[in-house]
PDB file of C-alpha atoms in Angstrom:
ATOM      1  CA  MET A   1      -7.046   6.731 -17.985  1.00  0.00           C
ATOM      2  CA  SER A   2      -4.045   6.622 -15.334  1.00  0.00           C
ATOM      3  CA  GLU A   3      -4.152   8.742 -12.497  1.00  0.00           C
ATOM      4  CA  LYS A   4      -1.222  10.984 -11.396  1.00  0.00           C
ATOM      5  CA  THR A   5       0.319   9.517  -8.339  1.00  0.00           C
ATOM      6  CA  VAL A   6       1.457  11.803  -5.529  1.00  0.00           C
ATOM      7  CA  ILE A   7       4.892  11.297  -6.097  1.00  0.00           C
ATOM      8  CA  ASP A   8       3.743  13.103 -10.161  1.00  0.00           C
ATOM      9  CA  GLU A   9       1.544  15.891  -8.557  1.00  0.00           C
ATOM     10  CA  GLN A  10       5.101  16.627  -6.249  1.00  0.00           C
ATOM     11  CA  ILE A  11       7.178  16.671  -8.745  1.00  0.00           C
ATOM     12  CA  GLU A  12       5.369  18.696 -10.888  1.00  0.00           C
ATOM     13  CA  MET A  13       5.672  21.174  -7.859  1.00  0.00           C
ATOM     14  CA  LEU A  14       9.005  21.097  -7.949  1.00  0.00           C
ATOM     15  CA  VAL A  15       9.370  21.828 -11.582  1.00  0.00           C
ATOM     16  CA  ALA A  16       6.844  25.119 -10.997  1.00  0.00           C
ATOM     17  CA  LEU A  17       8.904  26.367  -7.730  1.00  0.00           C
ATOM     18  CA  MET A  18      12.252  25.927 -10.169  1.00  0.00           C
ATOM     19  CA  LYS A  19      10.888  27.374 -13.022  1.00  0.00           C
ATOM     20  CA  GLU A  20      10.063  30.604 -10.866  1.00  0.00           C
ATOM     21  CA  GLU A  21      13.033  30.384  -8.578  1.00  0.00           C
ATOM     22  CA  GLY A  22      15.899  28.918 -10.301  1.00  0.00           C
ATOM     23  CA  PRO A  23      18.346  26.690  -9.258  1.00  0.00           C
ATOM     24  CA  MET A  24      18.554  25.424  -5.501  1.00  0.00           C
ATOM     25  CA  THR A  25      20.003  23.008  -3.205  1.00  0.00           C
ATOM     26  CA  ASN A  26      18.328  19.785  -1.832  1.00  0.00           C
ATOM     27  CA  THR A  27      17.991  21.671   1.073  1.00  0.00           C
ATOM     28  CA  GLU A  28      15.971  24.271  -0.045  1.00  0.00           C
ATOM     29  CA  ILE A  29      14.044  22.512  -1.892  1.00  0.00           C
ATOM     30  CA  SER A  30      13.555  19.915   0.995  1.00  0.00           C
ATOM     31  CA  LEU A  31      12.345  23.338   3.507  1.00  0.00           C
ATOM     32  CA  TYR A  32       9.853  24.320   0.665  1.00  0.00           C
ATOM     33  CA  PHE A  33       8.559  21.167   0.546  1.00  0.00           C
ATOM     34  CA  ALA A  34       8.044  20.966   4.341  1.00  0.00           C
ATOM     35  CA  GLY A  35       6.230  24.076   4.293  1.00  0.00           C
ATOM     36  CA  ALA A  36       4.144  22.732   2.047  1.00  0.00           C
ATOM     37  CA  GLY A  37       3.169  20.062   4.222  1.00  0.00           C
ATOM     38  CA  VAL A  38       5.317  17.029   2.775  1.00  0.00           C
ATOM     39  CA  THR A  39       6.094  15.300   6.135  1.00  0.00           C
ATOM     40  CA  GLY A  40       9.259  12.777   6.583  1.00  0.00           C
ATOM     41  CA  LYS A  41      12.761  13.964   5.343  1.00  0.00           C
ATOM     42  CA  SER A  42      12.318  10.807   3.359  1.00  0.00           C
ATOM     43  CA  SER A  43       9.465  11.605   1.574  1.00  0.00           C
ATOM     44  CA  ARG A  44      11.125  14.821   0.542  1.00  0.00           C
ATOM     45  CA  SER A  45      14.420  13.672  -0.357  1.00  0.00           C
ATOM     46  CA  ASN A  46      12.462  11.082  -2.432  1.00  0.00           C
ATOM     47  CA  ILE A  47      11.126  13.269  -4.280  1.00  0.00           C
ATOM     48  CA  ILE A  48      14.198  14.759  -5.632  1.00  0.00           C
ATOM     49  CA  SER A  49      15.954  11.689  -6.340  1.00  0.00           C
ATOM     50  CA  THR A  50      12.829  11.092  -8.240  1.00  0.00           C
ATOM     51  CA  ALA A  51      13.143  13.929 -10.236  1.00  0.00           C
ATOM     52  CA  PHE A  52      16.710  13.444 -10.796  1.00  0.00           C
ATOM     53  CA  LYS A  53      16.311   9.836 -12.300  1.00  0.00           C
ATOM     54  CA  ARG A  54      13.980  10.489 -13.971  1.00  0.00           C
ATOM     55  CA  GLY A  55      16.210  13.451 -15.911  1.00  0.00           C
ATOM     56  CA  ILE A  56      13.890  16.295 -14.734  1.00  0.00           C
ATOM     57  CA  THR A  57      16.884  17.577 -12.934  1.00  0.00           C
ATOM     58  CA  ARG A  58      20.316  17.935 -12.960  1.00  0.00           C
ATOM     59  CA  ARG A  59      22.904  18.307  -9.864  1.00  0.00           C
ATOM     60  CA  LYS A  60      26.285  19.078  -9.152  1.00  0.00           C
ATOM     61  CA  LYS A  61      27.931  18.548  -5.876  1.00  0.00           C
ATOM     62  CA  VAL A  62      28.187  22.485  -3.979  1.00  0.00           C
ATOM     63  CA  LYS A  63      32.074  22.365  -2.862  1.00  0.00           C
ATOM     64  CA  GLY A  64      32.596  23.184   0.961  1.00  0.00           C
ATOM     65  CA  SER A  65      29.279  21.444   1.680  1.00  0.00           C
ATOM     66  CA  ASN A  66      27.215  17.954   1.616  1.00  0.00           C
ATOM     67  CA  CYS A  67      24.388  19.083  -0.923  1.00  0.00           C
ATOM     68  CA  TYR A  68      23.848  19.211  -4.130  1.00  0.00           C
ATOM     69  CA  GLU A  69      22.656  22.331  -6.668  1.00  0.00           C
ATOM     70  CA  TYR A  70      19.673  21.001  -8.870  1.00  0.00           C
ATOM     71  CA  ARG A  71      18.736  22.916 -11.814  1.00  0.00           C
ATOM     72  CA  LEU A  72      16.259  21.579 -14.316  1.00  0.00           C
ATOM     73  CA  ALA A  73      17.515  19.551 -17.660  1.00  0.00           C
ATOM     74  CA  TYR A  74      15.760  21.338 -20.200  1.00  0.00           C
ATOM     75  CA  ARG A  75      16.836  24.841 -19.331  1.00  0.00           C
ATOM     76  CA  TYR A  76      20.277  23.925 -18.609  1.00  0.00           C
ATOM     77  CA  PRO A  77      21.638  20.488 -20.442  1.00  0.00           C
ATOM     78  CA  LYS A  78      24.979  20.769 -20.148  1.00  0.00           C
ATOM     79  CA  PHE A  79      25.107  21.979 -16.165  1.00  0.00           C
ATOM     80  CA  GLY A  80      26.486  19.263 -13.698  1.00  0.00           C
ATOM     81  CA  ILE A  81      25.679  15.661 -14.323  1.00  0.00           C
ATOM     82  CA  SER A  82      22.664  13.428 -14.903  1.00  0.00           C
ATOM     83  CA  TYR A  83      21.173   9.866 -13.986  1.00  0.00           C
ATOM     84  CA  GLU A  84      22.861   7.275 -15.253  1.00  0.00           C
ATOM     85  CA  GLU A  85      21.962   3.516 -15.165  1.00  0.00           C
ATOM     86  CA  THR A  86      25.339   2.275 -14.654  1.00  0.00           C
ATOM     87  CA  PRO A  87      25.686  -1.353 -12.945  1.00  0.00           C
ATOM     88  CA  ARG A  88      26.830   0.691 -10.032  1.00  0.00           C
ATOM     89  CA  ASN A  89      23.377   3.143  -9.594  1.00  0.00           C
ATOM     90  CA  MET A  90      21.334  -0.837 -10.796  1.00  0.00           C
ATOM     91  CA  ARG A  91      19.955  -2.882  -8.382  1.00  0.00           C
ATOM     92  CA  PRO A  92      21.419  -6.116  -7.650  1.00  0.00           C
ATOM     93  CA  LYS A  93      18.842  -8.851  -9.276  1.00  0.00           C
ATOM     94  CA  GLU A  94      18.113 -10.659  -6.417  1.00  0.00           C
ATOM     95  CA  ASP A  95      15.905 -14.322  -7.074  1.00  0.00           C
ATOM     96  CA  ILE A  96      13.828 -14.266  -4.416  1.00  0.00           C
ATOM     97  CA  VAL A  97      13.843 -17.577  -3.990  1.00  0.00           C
ATOM     98  CA  GLU A  98      17.595 -18.388  -3.946  1.00  0.00           C
ATOM     99  CA  LYS A  99      17.345 -15.787  -0.922  1.00  0.00           C
ATOM    100  CA  CYS A 100      14.225 -17.240   0.840  1.00  0.00           C
ATOM    101  CA  LYS A 101      16.264 -20.753   0.648  1.00  0.00           C
ATOM    102  CA  ARG A 102      19.562 -19.391   1.490  1.00  0.00           C
ATOM    103  CA  SER A 103      17.817 -18.671   5.200  1.00  0.00           C
ATOM    104  CA  SER A 104      15.797 -21.665   5.394  1.00  0.00           C
ATOM    105  CA  ASN A 105      16.614 -24.147   7.810  1.00  0.00           C
ATOM    106  CA  VAL A 106      15.113 -26.742   6.500  1.00  0.00           C
ATOM    107  CA  TRP A 107      16.867 -26.585   2.855  1.00  0.00           C
ATOM    108  CA  GLN A 108      19.683 -25.611   4.621  1.00  0.00           C
ATOM    109  CA  PHE A 109      19.187 -29.187   6.518  1.00  0.00           C
ATOM    110  CA  ASP A 110      18.668 -30.951   3.311  1.00  0.00           C
ATOM    111  CA  GLN A 111      21.514 -29.896   2.278  1.00  0.00           C
ATOM    112  CA  LEU A 112      23.473 -31.624   5.145  1.00  0.00           C
ATOM    113  CA  LEU A 113      21.929 -34.728   4.162  1.00  0.00           C
ATOM    114  CA  LYS A 114      22.983 -34.582   0.306  1.00  0.00           C
ATOM    115  CA  SER A 115      26.343 -34.197   1.201  1.00  0.00           C
ATOM    116  CA  ALA A 116      26.495 -36.891   4.164  1.00  0.00           C
ATOM    117  CA  ARG A 117      25.106 -39.166   1.984  1.00  0.00           C
ATOM    118  CA  GLY A 118      27.288 -38.959  -0.993  1.00  0.00           C
ATOM    119  CA  GLY A 119      25.457 -35.810  -3.160  1.00  0.00           C
ATOM    120  CA  HIS A 120      22.510 -36.684  -3.157  1.00  0.00           C
ATOM    121  CA  ALA A 121      19.497 -36.897  -0.721  1.00  0.00           C
ATOM    122  CA  PRO A 122      16.251 -39.504  -1.611  1.00  0.00           C
ATOM    123  CA  GLN A 123      12.937 -37.312  -2.496  1.00  0.00           C
ATOM    124  CA  GLU A 124      11.179 -39.659  -0.533  1.00  0.00           C
ATOM    125  CA  ILE A 125      11.512 -41.664   2.720  1.00  0.00           C
ATOM    126  CA  SER A 126      10.050 -44.665   3.342  1.00  0.00           C
ATOM    127  CA  LEU A 127      10.198 -46.221   6.598  1.00  0.00           C
TER     128      LEU A 127
END
């Protein structure tokens, strides 16, 4: 059996709050969770963004401010926008081996040896 994670419980709290209160801005949601004992602004923002990415809420930019208004997606299916997995939203797929190679001094030295020897470096150096 899979147990509910902390973020799942907090999202349930958010859904219950929005059922009771209706549309809310991210500032109001953040203040609610601060009062509920969720410490750290990044934790509160994570709750809001996770609910948006899972399709539980929809959002719309509030004119004249730098915040969003959130509403429950099942109650307001045509409100604002929903999260879409677009190339702009996706994290770039990075190969960890290639990333480590680029920062490795040994690999860079090996590349210098390859270029100095005409495109190939011996696998073993015998003395």
